[in-house]
Amino acid sequence: MITYQVRHRTTYRYDAEMTAGHTVAHLVPRTTPTQTVRTSHIRSTPTAAEQHTWIDVFGNLCTYLSIEQPHRRLEVEVLSEVVVSPPVVPTDRPWAQVVAEGADDVTLEGQLAQWCSQDSPHAARSPALADYARTSFPSDGGVIDGLRDLCVRIFNDFAFDPAATDISTPLDTVLTNRRGVCQDFAHLAIGCLRSLGLPARYVSGYLETTPPPGVPKMVGADASHAWCSVYLPGFGWVDADPTNAMLPPDRHITTAWGRDYADVAPLRGVTFGPPATQTLSVSVDVIRLPDEHPVAGR
Amino acid sequence: MGHACRVLHFAAYGSHTQPERFDEVTDTAGNTRAHWPALLDAFEKLGCPELARRGSAAERLVAAAGFVTPDANGRTVDPVPLVFAANEWERLSAGIAQRVELLEHIAADLYGARSLVQRGLLPVDAALGGLDYLPAAHGWVPSGPRLSRYAADIVRDASGRFLVVADHTENPVGAGQALLLRSVLTRLFGVEHRSLRVQPLGPWFDTLRTALAELAPTQAPSGRVAVLAPSPLHVDYAEQALLATHLGYNLVDAGDLAVRTGRLYLRAIGGMEPIGVLLRAVPDSALDPLDITPATAMGVAGMVQAARCGRLGLSNAAGSSVVGGSRLHRFLPQLCLELLGEELLLPSVMNTVGRATTVALRAGELEASAYTMRVHAVRHADGVAVLAGGIAHSTGGIKDVWVVGGSDPSARSTPSSGVLTLHPIDLRDSLPCRAAEALFWLGRNAEHAESVARSVHVALSTFRVDPDLNDIEGGAWGQRVTSVLALISGAPAEGTAAPAEGTAAPAEGAGKASGPASMVGPSRDALSNRPDALANTLGHLVSNAATVREFLSTSTWRLTDAVLSERNLLVQPAQINGIDLLDLLDRTLSSLTSLSGLMQESVVRGPGWRFFDLGRRLERARLLVTTLRAAFSVPAPMLVEGAIGEFVLACTESLVAYRRRYRTDIELDSLFDLLIVDDRNPRSLVFQLDRIAEDLATLPDRAGRGTEAELLGQITGLLASVRADRPCESVLLHIDDLLATLVRDVGTTWFAPLPGAQDVTTEAQ
């Protein structure tokens, strides 16, 4: 088990005075089978006139902030302490079996998984994605093997290039141009998996920014990160990070999950004011805290 | 209509029906069903020409209310109603009520426990499938029913069983049109309507009002009800305008609304007015840019949050489209048994082949036509009320649905429980800023159009009668007239006698200057070639009117239709010559003056009318000053001064007044006296200033007010200094500047939008 302190600060600056703004944040980390949230505080500057938290259909913690005073700068900061344990990777099974069993799983989680095997605004199925995926998922292949292979291929075939895409870049373009960022690679993997009939969801979170000596820093560690997850009926979700070609060990911290980015965008807002140019800056620090209670006898 | 008519044998209608299909009029044995003969006899007596005449009248009245006729299938209004016996309608109503109940249960489950899927009653595809499931609606309970309004499209099968073709759960439309069609047909067929004891529609709308009031959240009890309309260009806009007007609620668009401190407010000219309940006539995808995916800039940010926190009631609730799709249809029988313990009364059907027929009047002939009818329901505290009527679509067009017999209509009433009402809205005082702005511009554009049309008309007709006018003093008359037409139609002000495009400009230094060879060129410019040309102004006028439909009387629509067709002729250059043009301008002026008359005589003197009048007066004042500047700033040669004066007086509708008062040839001092300082001449500057002051005095206090009185005072001061004298160019210019400032101040004080919303922004990963 590793305890992380996560500080995520988003700052919008405007070159004119804004009168009000409404923001919905998916920034307070949720509890997962491999993650416990000790504390998490969200605050904004200016202070929100209205602040509400609710749990969405996926179980994420959403925060609504309403800023109702003049401002040229809006800062939203979240400080969390999260304990992460390494996930259990299940015994592999044929992916075709996962597809077949998924349709019969009507548990609450299974329902969401079935929903996650359908198209969503940013990750729709397509024959091109199915073609790309099939190399990793031969007809008799295992789902975990396929997932690992798909991540490695995306890692090798695609260049990490923040200049190549934005939020609205369609998946086809990413597949054609072979460039993108973690969000694109997560959507790409999700689109591939869904195109085979597998339930796949989008996971938003963080990576450890400054790993211990000797451990390489991962790609995407300086901002919020995104990866994907596949549902195995009877077991649960198995995460996979195509940007780093791995099934995440215990250095990924989960904030929220959904069908795709649109369900869990870290911040989504509407601001009122005169026409203005806005600049956005994001800083993320994920620090490993020293063990508070070393296990006796070690 | 207008087809050759034969004798209509309603009694022989049975010969048109097909034995294998159910028919509303004729039973399988060929006998007329009991509730029809009275109607058929009455209609047969009326005869075909009379029916056709009334059918055309109905079409005109429905179109005048802004409804698209003919519809997409080229159908219009079929005057023959579709009649149901009360007991049969009660059976249908029970089925509708059950369906509303059932769909409400399903929606509550899908946005709550989702146990229906777990129990195997619904597959995930049907429950969450498509993009109708709104994640933002999950996990909270709205302030009232999710489906407070509902409509079903109904047909009958060969055995006469009612079937549902489609469920409308998000924003059921059509009740307003049903109300309109009923009032039109009652007017045209009053005798027949009364003798058949047709159940009235009114009580249902009272129930709708109650049901909306019941949606008011306990945390926001003082809020009003408003109708959130789609764009004025949307096919449903007329429906919503009619509904809002009938119910007595403000019709608003998303730009009129804002969420502050967790509550929804309407930006009205009296300030921000809290809204407790919103009848939203827009889809889920246009509710709230924060909660709806994919992100769009439509809707009101924070609105879903206000509903989630119990501070806003929505009709229908966010996400209600999830139970509207046909993908639920095949699971409904089982769900009904499980959830309500009842057999489903109204089965669903996709295939409408072989559906029941009814008598239709198409192209002057009777025929048996398949039909679909939309039945509306409203859910309130005591249950579900079904509208006793509606609209059916047949090959003959839209049909009114009559429910006849049953208990005494007057005994039927609104829900028995203590009738809940929200604070009644005095619509005369509650005016959304957007509507105020549109009315202000409607006033300005109406005045501008009238002024340009009249000036061009005067110029063309004077020149036709007396072409020699232009040979005097080097064409000075033509130059001044050209200059007036140029300035009032928005030509850049570069000297007063700047020749317009296409006119024979005086050759520089080439001896004696000459006027334009004819007035056709300058007229064409003023009619269609300049920024403020008549064609453009008319276009603006029609679109201003469309966005404030609910403030204008029905007759207004016939006029704006006329204005629009005149405008379309004006933009065709081929039409713009000689006599045709004068004739067209005559018609345009006649439409515009009728519009003025209607606005003057048929609109309540609330703030809406005040803004219209303010726009008209300010525009008239500015155009008057502009005309005087263009005509007189450079002294005209003595020989044509009178003719120019006469032109100006004719343009300002003051020629008769002048002659009656002065009984002399035109003298400029008298002209200025009449047009500027005579406070009894409704065309004078002082008269406009008095009305402007009066209009402004009736408007509520508001931050930023105060400059108006000062500006008016300055203008009055300037006028005092020129009284009994001819104002010079600089004074006129100064007055024009002050008027322009006044127009701008009215805009910033009353119409300044909520500071423009930025795009929806998201943080990338």
Short mmCIF file of N, CA and C in Angstrom, two decimals, chain B residues 204-305:
data_model
loop_
_atom_site.label_atom_id
_atom_site.label_comp_id
_atom_site.label_asym_id
_atom_site.label_seq_id
_atom_site.Cartn_x
_atom_site.Cartn_y
_atom_site.Cartn_z
N TRP B 204 -59.13 21.12 -19.24
CA TRP B 204 -57.84 20.42 -19.23
C TRP B 204 -56.69 21.42 -19.07
N PHE B 205 -56.83 22.56 -19.72
CA PHE B 205 -55.76 23.56 -19.61
C PHE B 205 -55.71 24.15 -18.21
N ASP B 206 -56.89 24.24 -17.55
CA ASP B 206 -56.88 24.67 -16.15
C ASP B 206 -56.12 23.64 -15.31
N THR B 207 -56.35 22.37 -15.63
CA THR B 207 -55.64 21.31 -14.89
C THR B 207 -54.14 21.39 -15.15
N LEU B 208 -53.78 21.69 -16.40
CA LEU B 208 -52.36 21.82 -16.72
C LEU B 208 -51.74 22.94 -15.88
N ARG B 209 -52.47 24.04 -15.75
CA ARG B 209 -51.97 25.16 -14.95
C ARG B 209 -51.76 24.71 -13.51
N THR B 210 -52.74 23.95 -12.98
CA THR B 210 -52.62 23.45 -11.61
C THR B 210 -51.43 22.51 -11.48
N ALA B 211 -51.28 21.61 -12.47
CA ALA B 211 -50.20 20.64 -12.41
C ALA B 211 -48.84 21.35 -12.43
N LEU B 212 -48.73 22.40 -13.22
CA LEU B 212 -47.46 23.14 -13.27
C LEU B 212 -47.21 23.82 -11.93
N ALA B 213 -48.28 24.37 -11.35
CA ALA B 213 -48.13 25.03 -10.04
C ALA B 213 -47.67 24.02 -9.00
N GLU B 214 -48.17 22.78 -9.12
CA GLU B 214 -47.79 21.75 -8.15
C GLU B 214 -46.32 21.37 -8.27
N LEU B 215 -45.72 21.66 -9.40
CA LEU B 215 -44.29 21.34 -9.57
C LEU B 215 -43.40 22.33 -8.83
N ALA B 216 -43.98 23.42 -8.38
CA ALA B 216 -43.16 24.44 -7.70
C ALA B 216 -42.48 23.81 -6.50
N PRO B 217 -41.16 23.92 -6.44
CA PRO B 217 -40.46 23.29 -5.33
C PRO B 217 -40.77 24.02 -4.02
N THR B 218 -40.80 23.25 -2.94
CA THR B 218 -41.09 23.87 -1.65
C THR B 218 -40.01 24.89 -1.28
N GLN B 219 -38.81 24.68 -1.83
CA GLN B 219 -37.73 25.60 -1.49
C GLN B 219 -37.78 26.89 -2.30
N ALA B 220 -38.67 26.93 -3.29
CA ALA B 220 -38.73 28.14 -4.10
C ALA B 220 -40.19 28.49 -4.35
N PRO B 221 -40.93 28.69 -3.27
CA PRO B 221 -42.38 28.80 -3.43
C PRO B 221 -42.83 30.04 -4.19
N SER B 222 -42.02 31.07 -4.22
CA SER B 222 -42.51 32.31 -4.81
C SER B 222 -42.29 32.37 -6.32
N GLY B 223 -41.69 31.31 -6.86
CA GLY B 223 -41.33 31.39 -8.27
C GLY B 223 -42.52 31.35 -9.20
N ARG B 224 -42.35 31.93 -10.35
CA ARG B 224 -43.38 31.93 -11.36
C ARG B 224 -43.16 30.79 -12.34
N VAL B 225 -44.13 30.61 -13.20
CA VAL B 225 -44.01 29.63 -14.27
C VAL B 225 -43.63 30.38 -15.54
N ALA B 226 -42.73 29.82 -16.32
CA ALA B 226 -42.42 30.38 -17.63
C ALA B 226 -42.33 29.24 -18.63
N VAL B 227 -42.47 29.59 -19.89
CA VAL B 227 -42.35 28.60 -20.96
C VAL B 227 -41.04 28.84 -21.71
N LEU B 228 -40.16 27.86 -21.66
CA LEU B 228 -38.88 27.99 -22.37
C LEU B 228 -39.11 27.54 -23.81
N ALA B 229 -39.06 28.50 -24.73
CA ALA B 229 -39.41 28.23 -26.13
C ALA B 229 -38.19 27.83 -26.93
N PRO B 230 -38.40 27.07 -28.00
CA PRO B 230 -37.30 26.84 -28.93
C PRO B 230 -37.09 28.13 -29.75
N SER B 231 -36.18 28.10 -30.68
CA SER B 231 -35.91 29.26 -31.51
C SER B 231 -37.16 29.69 -32.27
N PRO B 232 -37.30 30.99 -32.53
CA PRO B 232 -38.48 31.44 -33.29
C PRO B 232 -38.58 30.79 -34.66
N LEU B 233 -37.46 30.23 -35.15
CA LEU B 233 -37.51 29.59 -36.45
C LEU B 233 -38.01 28.14 -36.35
N HIS B 234 -38.09 27.63 -35.12
CA HIS B 234 -38.48 26.24 -34.92
C HIS B 234 -39.96 26.04 -35.26
N VAL B 235 -40.26 24.88 -35.79
CA VAL B 235 -41.63 24.60 -36.23
C VAL B 235 -42.61 24.62 -35.05
N ASP B 236 -42.12 24.37 -33.84
CA ASP B 236 -43.00 24.35 -32.67
C ASP B 236 -43.17 25.71 -32.00
N TYR B 237 -42.53 26.75 -32.54
CA TYR B 237 -42.55 28.03 -31.83
C TYR B 237 -43.97 28.56 -31.68
N ALA B 238 -44.76 28.48 -32.75
CA ALA B 238 -46.12 29.02 -32.70
C ALA B 238 -46.93 28.30 -31.63
N GLU B 239 -46.75 26.99 -31.55
CA GLU B 239 -47.44 26.19 -30.54
C GLU B 239 -47.12 26.70 -29.13
N GLN B 240 -45.84 26.92 -28.88
CA GLN B 240 -45.44 27.33 -27.54
C GLN B 240 -45.90 28.75 -27.23
N ALA B 241 -45.87 29.62 -28.25
CA ALA B 241 -46.33 30.99 -28.03
C ALA B 241 -47.81 30.97 -27.68
N LEU B 242 -48.56 30.13 -28.39
CA LEU B 242 -49.99 30.05 -28.13
C LEU B 242 -50.27 29.49 -26.74
N LEU B 243 -49.53 28.44 -26.41
CA LEU B 243 -49.72 27.80 -25.11
C LEU B 243 -49.39 28.78 -23.97
N ALA B 244 -48.25 29.46 -24.11
CA ALA B 244 -47.83 30.41 -23.08
C ALA B 244 -48.88 31.51 -22.90
N THR B 245 -49.36 32.01 -24.03
CA THR B 245 -50.35 33.08 -23.95
C THR B 245 -51.63 32.58 -23.28
N HIS B 246 -52.07 31.38 -23.68
CA HIS B 246 -53.32 30.86 -23.10
C HIS B 246 -53.17 30.61 -21.61
N LEU B 247 -52.01 30.07 -21.21
CA LEU B 247 -51.82 29.75 -19.80
C LEU B 247 -51.49 30.99 -18.99
N GLY B 248 -51.05 32.05 -19.66
CA GLY B 248 -50.71 33.29 -18.95
C GLY B 248 -49.30 33.30 -18.41
N TYR B 249 -48.39 32.64 -19.11
CA TYR B 249 -47.00 32.62 -18.67
C TYR B 249 -46.11 33.34 -19.67
N ASN B 250 -44.97 33.79 -19.20
CA ASN B 250 -44.01 34.41 -20.10
C ASN B 250 -43.38 33.36 -21.01
N LEU B 251 -43.22 33.72 -22.26
CA LEU B 251 -42.49 32.88 -23.20
C LEU B 251 -41.05 33.39 -23.21
N VAL B 252 -40.12 32.53 -22.90
CA VAL B 252 -38.73 33.01 -22.75
C VAL B 252 -37.80 32.14 -23.59
N ASP B 253 -36.62 32.65 -23.87
CA ASP B 253 -35.60 31.77 -24.46
C ASP B 253 -34.43 31.67 -23.48
N ALA B 254 -33.50 30.79 -23.80
CA ALA B 254 -32.43 30.51 -22.83
C ALA B 254 -31.67 31.78 -22.47
N GLY B 255 -31.56 32.70 -23.42
CA GLY B 255 -30.84 33.94 -23.16
C GLY B 255 -31.53 34.84 -22.14
N ASP B 256 -32.82 34.60 -21.90
CA ASP B 256 -33.55 35.39 -20.91
C ASP B 256 -33.32 34.87 -19.50
N LEU B 257 -32.75 33.67 -19.39
CA LEU B 257 -32.69 33.00 -18.09
C LEU B 257 -31.26 32.93 -17.57
N ALA B 258 -31.14 32.92 -16.26
CA ALA B 258 -29.83 32.74 -15.66
C ALA B 258 -30.01 32.11 -14.29
N VAL B 259 -29.04 31.30 -13.88
CA VAL B 259 -29.07 30.72 -12.55
C VAL B 259 -28.13 31.53 -11.66
N ARG B 260 -28.67 32.01 -10.55
CA ARG B 260 -27.86 32.73 -9.56
C ARG B 260 -28.24 32.19 -8.19
N THR B 261 -27.26 32.05 -7.33
CA THR B 261 -27.45 31.46 -6.00
C THR B 261 -28.37 30.24 -6.06
N GLY B 262 -28.13 29.42 -7.08
CA GLY B 262 -28.82 28.14 -7.16
C GLY B 262 -30.26 28.22 -7.62
N ARG B 263 -30.73 29.40 -7.98
CA ARG B 263 -32.12 29.52 -8.45
C ARG B 263 -32.16 30.06 -9.86
N LEU B 264 -33.28 29.76 -10.52
CA LEU B 264 -33.45 30.23 -11.89
C LEU B 264 -34.14 31.59 -11.89
N TYR B 265 -33.61 32.51 -12.70
CA TYR B 265 -34.20 33.84 -12.78
C TYR B 265 -34.48 34.21 -14.24
N LEU B 266 -35.52 35.02 -14.38
CA LEU B 266 -35.84 35.61 -15.69
C LEU B 266 -35.35 37.05 -15.68
N ARG B 267 -34.62 37.38 -16.71
CA ARG B 267 -34.14 38.75 -16.86
C ARG B 267 -35.28 39.56 -17.47
N ALA B 268 -35.95 40.33 -16.61
CA ALA B 268 -37.09 41.12 -17.09
C ALA B 268 -36.75 42.59 -16.91
N ILE B 269 -37.55 43.45 -17.55
CA ILE B 269 -37.18 44.86 -17.49
C ILE B 269 -37.33 45.41 -16.08
N GLY B 270 -38.11 44.73 -15.22
CA GLY B 270 -38.22 45.19 -13.85
C GLY B 270 -37.13 44.63 -12.94
N GLY B 271 -36.23 43.81 -13.50
CA GLY B 271 -35.18 43.19 -12.70
C GLY B 271 -35.21 41.69 -12.86
N MET B 272 -34.49 40.97 -12.01
CA MET B 272 -34.43 39.52 -12.12
C MET B 272 -35.64 38.93 -11.38
N GLU B 273 -36.47 38.19 -12.09
CA GLU B 273 -37.66 37.60 -11.47
C GLU B 273 -37.44 36.10 -11.28
N PRO B 274 -37.64 35.60 -10.05
CA PRO B 274 -37.41 34.16 -9.82
C PRO B 274 -38.42 33.29 -10.57
N ILE B 275 -37.93 32.22 -11.15
CA ILE B 275 -38.79 31.26 -11.85
C ILE B 275 -38.80 29.98 -11.02
N GLY B 276 -39.98 29.52 -10.67
CA GLY B 276 -40.09 28.30 -9.87
C GLY B 276 -40.32 27.06 -10.72
N VAL B 277 -41.01 27.25 -11.83
CA VAL B 277 -41.37 26.12 -12.68
C VAL B 277 -41.15 26.51 -14.13
N LEU B 278 -40.54 25.62 -14.86
CA LEU B 278 -40.29 25.90 -16.26
C LEU B 278 -40.94 24.81 -17.11
N LEU B 279 -41.87 25.23 -17.96
CA LEU B 279 -42.39 24.31 -18.96
C LEU B 279 -41.37 24.40 -20.09
N ARG B 280 -40.57 23.36 -20.22
CA ARG B 280 -39.48 23.48 -21.18
C ARG B 280 -39.90 22.85 -22.50
N ALA B 281 -39.92 23.67 -23.51
CA ALA B 281 -40.30 23.16 -24.83
C ALA B 281 -39.05 22.91 -25.65
N VAL B 282 -38.01 22.46 -24.99
CA VAL B 282 -36.76 22.13 -25.68
C VAL B 282 -36.36 20.73 -25.24
N PRO B 283 -35.55 20.05 -26.04
CA PRO B 283 -35.15 18.69 -25.66
C PRO B 283 -34.13 18.70 -24.52
N ASP B 284 -33.92 17.54 -23.93
CA ASP B 284 -32.91 17.38 -22.88
C ASP B 284 -31.58 17.98 -23.31
N SER B 285 -31.25 17.79 -24.60
CA SER B 285 -29.93 18.21 -25.07
C SER B 285 -29.78 19.72 -25.11
N ALA B 286 -30.86 20.47 -24.87
CA ALA B 286 -30.75 21.93 -24.88
C ALA B 286 -31.08 22.50 -23.50
N LEU B 287 -30.95 21.68 -22.45
CA LEU B 287 -31.29 22.18 -21.12
C LEU B 287 -30.15 22.91 -20.45
N ASP B 288 -29.00 22.26 -20.37
CA ASP B 288 -27.93 22.81 -19.53
C ASP B 288 -26.57 22.38 -20.07
N PRO B 289 -25.74 23.35 -20.48
CA PRO B 289 -24.45 22.99 -21.08
C PRO B 289 -23.51 22.31 -20.09
N LEU B 290 -23.80 22.41 -18.79
CA LEU B 290 -22.89 21.78 -17.82
C LEU B 290 -23.14 20.30 -17.70
N ASP B 291 -24.35 19.88 -17.97
CA ASP B 291 -24.72 18.50 -17.65
C ASP B 291 -24.97 17.63 -18.85
N ILE B 292 -25.06 18.24 -19.99
CA ILE B 292 -25.46 17.47 -21.15
C ILE B 292 -24.24 17.16 -22.00
N THR B 293 -24.13 15.92 -22.43
CA THR B 293 -23.03 15.57 -23.32
C THR B 293 -23.60 15.18 -24.67
N PRO B 294 -22.91 15.44 -25.74
CA PRO B 294 -21.67 16.21 -25.78
C PRO B 294 -21.93 17.68 -25.47
N ALA B 295 -20.88 18.34 -25.04
CA ALA B 295 -21.02 19.73 -24.62
C ALA B 295 -21.54 20.60 -25.76
N THR B 296 -22.57 21.37 -25.46
CA THR B 296 -23.05 22.34 -26.44
C THR B 296 -23.20 23.66 -25.70
N ALA B 297 -23.35 24.71 -26.45
CA ALA B 297 -23.52 26.02 -25.80
C ALA B 297 -24.99 26.33 -25.57
N MET B 298 -25.87 25.34 -25.80
CA MET B 298 -27.30 25.60 -25.65
C MET B 298 -27.71 25.49 -24.19
N GLY B 299 -28.84 26.07 -23.88
CA GLY B 299 -29.41 25.89 -22.56
C GLY B 299 -28.94 26.92 -21.55
N VAL B 300 -29.26 26.65 -20.29
CA VAL B 300 -28.99 27.58 -19.21
C VAL B 300 -28.07 26.89 -18.22
N ALA B 301 -26.86 27.41 -18.06
CA ALA B 301 -25.89 26.78 -17.17
C ALA B 301 -26.39 26.81 -15.74
N GLY B 302 -26.38 25.65 -15.10
CA GLY B 302 -26.79 25.57 -13.70
C GLY B 302 -28.26 25.19 -13.51
N MET B 303 -28.99 25.09 -14.62
CA MET B 303 -30.43 24.83 -14.50
C MET B 303 -30.71 23.43 -13.95
N VAL B 304 -30.00 22.44 -14.46
CA VAL B 304 -30.22 21.08 -13.95
C VAL B 304 -29.81 21.00 -12.48
N GLN B 305 -28.76 21.74 -12.14
CA GLN B 305 -28.33 21.77 -10.75
C GLN B 305 -29.43 22.38 -9.85
#
